Short mmCIF file of C-alpha atoms in Angstrom, two decimals:
data_model
loop_
_atom_site.label_atom_id
_atom_site.label_comp_id
_atom_site.label_asym_id
_atom_site.label_seq_id
_atom_site.Cartn_x
_atom_site.Cartn_y
_atom_site.Cartn_z
CA MET A 1187 158.55 118.60 56.59
CA ASP A 1188 157.37 121.35 58.88
CA ILE A 1189 154.85 120.60 61.64
CA ASP A 1190 151.91 122.86 61.76
CA PRO A 1191 151.41 123.87 65.41
CA VAL A 1192 147.72 124.71 64.87
CA GLU A 1193 147.05 121.30 63.25
CA THR A 1194 148.88 119.56 66.06
CA VAL A 1195 146.83 121.37 68.69
CA GLU A 1196 143.62 120.48 66.88
CA GLN A 1197 144.60 116.81 66.70
CA LEU A 1198 145.45 116.81 70.37
CA THR A 1199 142.17 118.47 71.17
CA GLU A 1200 140.25 115.90 69.13
CA GLN A 1201 142.09 113.07 70.81
CA GLN A 1202 141.35 114.49 74.20
CA GLU A 1203 137.69 114.93 73.29
CA GLU A 1204 137.49 111.36 72.03
CA ALA A 1205 139.22 110.10 75.18
CA ARG A 1206 136.75 112.10 77.28
CA GLN A 1207 133.80 110.72 75.36
CA ASP A 1208 135.16 107.19 75.63
CA LYS A 1209 135.60 107.62 79.36
CA ALA A 1210 132.07 108.99 79.69
CA THR A 1211 130.71 106.07 77.65
CA ARG A 1212 132.57 103.54 79.81
CA GLN A 1213 131.22 105.19 82.94
CA LEU A 1214 127.69 105.12 81.51
CA ASN A 1215 128.00 101.46 80.58
CA ILE A 1216 129.27 100.68 84.08
CA TRP A 1217 126.25 102.51 85.60
CA VAL A 1218 123.91 100.64 83.31
CA ALA A 1219 125.48 97.24 84.10
CA ILE A 1220 125.43 97.83 87.85
CA THR A 1221 121.83 99.05 87.74
CA VAL A 1222 120.69 96.07 85.66
CA ALA A 1223 122.45 93.65 88.04
CA LEU A 1224 120.86 95.29 91.07
CA LEU A 1225 117.40 95.35 89.52
CA ALA A 1226 117.66 91.75 88.44
CA THR A 1227 118.66 90.69 91.94
CA PHE A 1228 115.82 92.69 93.49
CA MET A 1229 113.31 91.31 90.96
CA GLY A 1230 114.50 87.77 91.83
CA ILE A 1231 113.89 88.35 95.56
CA CYS A 1232 110.46 89.80 94.81
CA LYS A 1233 109.64 86.92 92.52
CA VAL A 1234 110.32 84.35 95.29
CA LYS A 1235 108.10 86.28 97.69
CA ASP A 1236 105.39 86.78 95.08
CA ASP A 1237 105.32 83.04 94.25
CA ASN A 1238 104.82 82.25 97.91
CA ILE A 1239 102.00 84.78 98.05
CA VAL A 1240 100.31 83.30 94.99
CA GLN A 1241 100.48 79.85 96.67
CA ALA A 1242 98.89 81.26 99.79
CA MET A 1243 96.15 82.84 97.65
CA GLN A 1244 95.45 79.57 95.97
CA GLN A 1245 95.24 77.81 99.34
CA SER A 1246 92.94 80.46 100.77
CA GLN A 1247 90.69 80.14 97.74
CA ALA A 1248 90.57 76.37 98.10
CA ASN A 1249 89.87 76.64 101.84
CA LYS A 1250 87.04 79.11 101.18
CA ILE A 1251 85.39 76.86 98.64
CA ASP A 1252 85.68 73.88 101.06
CA HIS A 1253 84.32 75.84 104.00
CA TRP A 1254 81.31 77.14 102.04
CA ALA A 1255 80.59 73.64 100.75
CA PHE A 1256 80.62 72.26 104.31
CA TYR A 1257 78.51 75.27 105.35
CA GLN A 1258 75.84 74.28 102.80
CA ALA A 1259 75.97 70.64 104.00
CA ARG A 1260 75.54 71.73 107.65
CA ASN A 1261 72.73 74.04 106.63
CA MET A 1262 70.89 71.13 104.92
CA ARG A 1263 71.36 68.95 107.99
CA GLU A 1264 70.04 71.72 110.23
CA GLU A 1265 67.00 72.27 108.12
CA LEU A 1266 66.31 68.51 107.97
CA ALA A 1267 66.66 68.26 111.78
CA LYS A 1268 64.29 71.18 112.31
CA SER A 1269 61.79 69.72 109.84
CA THR A 1270 61.89 66.32 111.55
CA GLU A 1271 61.56 67.92 114.97
CA LEU A 1272 58.52 69.86 113.79
CA GLN A 1273 56.85 66.73 112.36
CA LEU A 1274 57.50 64.84 115.61
CA ARG A 1275 56.01 67.69 117.64
CA LEU A 1276 52.89 67.67 115.55
CA ALA A 1277 52.64 63.87 115.65
CA SER A 1278 53.15 63.76 119.42
CA LYS A 1279 49.95 65.71 119.99
CA ASN A 1280 47.86 62.81 118.70
CA ALA A 1281 50.13 60.08 120.04
CA PRO A 1282 48.96 57.73 122.82
CA ALA A 1283 49.94 58.68 126.34
CA ASP A 1284 52.35 55.74 126.65
CA GLN A 1285 54.32 56.96 123.58
CA LYS A 1286 54.61 60.60 124.67
CA ALA A 1287 57.94 60.01 126.36
CA GLU A 1288 59.40 58.36 123.23
CA TYR A 1289 58.25 61.19 121.08
CA GLN A 1290 59.70 63.76 123.51
CA ALA A 1291 63.02 61.98 123.53
CA ALA A 1292 63.14 61.99 119.69
CA ILE A 1293 62.13 65.65 119.64
CA ASP A 1294 64.90 66.56 122.10
CA SER A 1295 67.40 64.55 120.06
CA TYR A 1296 66.60 66.34 116.77
CA ALA A 1297 66.43 69.73 118.55
CA LYS A 1298 69.97 69.08 119.91
CA LEU A 1299 71.12 67.95 116.44
CA GLY A 1300 69.68 71.11 114.82
CA LYS A 1301 71.42 73.28 117.39
CA GLU A 1302 74.77 71.52 116.87
CA GLN A 1303 74.50 71.88 113.13
CA HIS A 1304 73.65 75.55 113.46
CA GLU A 1305 76.71 76.21 115.65
CA LYS A 1306 79.04 74.28 113.33
CA LYS A 1307 77.53 76.06 110.33
CA GLU A 1308 78.22 79.46 111.87
CA GLU A 1309 81.79 78.44 112.65
CA LEU A 1310 82.30 77.39 109.01
CA LYS A 1311 80.86 80.73 107.90
CA LYS A 1312 83.40 82.58 110.01
CA GLN A 1313 86.23 80.40 108.56
CA ALA A 1314 85.07 81.04 104.99
CA GLU A 1315 84.88 84.80 105.64
CA GLN A 1316 88.41 84.73 107.13
CA ASP A 1317 89.61 82.81 104.08
CA GLN A 1318 88.31 85.68 101.91
CA ILE A 1319 90.05 88.22 104.11
CA ASP A 1320 93.33 86.25 103.85
CA TYR A 1321 92.91 86.05 100.08
CA ASP A 1322 92.26 89.79 99.78
CA ASN A 1323 95.28 90.64 101.96
CA ALA A 1324 97.49 88.35 99.84
CA ASN A 1325 96.06 89.74 96.62
CA TYR A 1326 96.90 93.29 97.85
CA LYS A 1327 100.56 92.33 98.08
CA ASP A 1328 100.43 90.39 94.85
CA ASP A 1329 99.27 93.57 93.10
CA GLN A 1330 102.21 95.47 94.55
CA PHE A 1331 104.68 92.86 93.25
CA ASP A 1332 102.99 92.72 89.84
CA LEU A 1333 103.24 96.49 89.50
CA SER A 1334 106.86 96.42 90.68
CA ASP A 1335 107.71 93.72 88.15
CA ALA A 1336 106.11 95.69 85.29
CA LEU A 1337 107.87 98.94 86.21
CA LEU A 1338 111.27 97.31 86.61
CA ALA A 1339 110.83 95.44 83.30
CA ILE A 1340 110.25 98.85 81.63
CA ALA A 1341 113.29 100.22 83.41
CA ILE A 1342 115.51 97.37 82.18
CA SER A 1343 114.27 97.87 78.63
CA LEU A 1344 115.16 101.58 78.84
CA LEU A 1345 118.59 100.67 80.21
CA ALA A 1346 119.15 98.46 77.17
CA VAL A 1347 118.30 101.38 74.90
CA THR A 1348 120.57 103.61 76.98
CA ALA A 1349 123.49 101.25 76.47
CA LEU A 1350 122.88 101.23 72.72
CA THR A 1351 122.31 104.98 72.23
CA ARG A 1352 124.82 106.09 74.88
CA GLN A 1353 122.45 108.87 75.90
CA ARG A 1354 123.18 109.91 79.56
CA TRP A 1355 119.79 111.68 79.84
CA LEU A 1356 118.03 108.43 79.02
CA TYR A 1357 119.74 106.76 81.97
CA PHE A 1358 118.35 109.41 84.34
CA LEU A 1359 114.92 108.95 82.75
CA THR A 1360 115.19 105.30 83.48
CA LEU A 1361 115.49 106.07 87.20
CA VAL A 1362 111.80 107.16 87.25
CA PRO A 1363 110.25 103.70 86.64
CA THR A 1364 113.16 102.21 88.61
CA GLY A 1365 112.34 104.27 91.69
CA PHE A 1366 108.64 103.50 91.53
CA GLY A 1367 109.30 99.79 90.83
CA VAL A 1368 111.66 99.44 93.80
CA LEU A 1369 109.17 101.37 95.98
CA MET A 1370 106.36 98.93 95.08
CA GLY A 1371 108.60 95.95 95.63
CA LEU A 1372 109.66 97.21 99.03
CA ALA A 1373 106.02 97.89 99.88
CA GLY A 1374 105.22 94.26 99.15
CA LEU A 1375 108.23 92.96 101.12
CA MET A 1376 107.80 95.29 104.08
CA GLY A 1377 103.99 95.32 104.22
CA TRP A 1378 103.65 99.03 103.47
CA HIS A 1379 100.14 100.23 102.53
CA ILE A 1380 101.01 101.70 99.13
CA HIS A 1381 98.53 100.57 96.51
CA PRO A 1382 97.74 102.73 93.46
CA THR A 1383 94.28 101.25 93.04
CA ALA A 1384 93.43 103.15 89.85
CA LEU A 1385 96.59 101.92 88.11
CA VAL A 1386 96.13 98.39 89.35
CA LEU A 1387 92.56 98.30 88.04
CA LEU A 1388 93.75 99.72 84.71
CA LEU A 1389 96.33 96.91 84.33
CA SER A 1390 94.06 94.12 85.72
#
């Protein structure tokens, strides 16, 4: 049986093309696997940091509620002390001369109490306002991590489709949400002031 040189060349060409495609597919799968592993590791690190931030937010919120509650209590005590002081001042005008000193001592005592409650009330107000600042700062970072998590989840989904379809262009498309997701994650970790407010408000 004679061997057809043309057919042999075509078979060799087809085999070489299949081998080239298999190699390209293996390389693409390797890229996808490495990218998924790196993204999963990065997301894990961000998750730990984000959980700590959420705990800090909860603590700041609880502290703020407590401080405002104490503020209201101090305010009521201050108002009560002022009211009692005023009543004593009015009563002292008609009091007998031998009781003037007792009235004045009581007036001074309630005036001192009112002043103390006012000072403590203002301190609690400052603490409550600082709690709100701490909460807002933590929430700023929490938004960064949430956005990073969403973008990287999209990227991993696209990588799964890439592995199934074996489309190299889809892998490079996946790098877009990957890049932005990593950027937002690093912003949260490093304290960078990158915060796409419009997008965060859209997703919140």
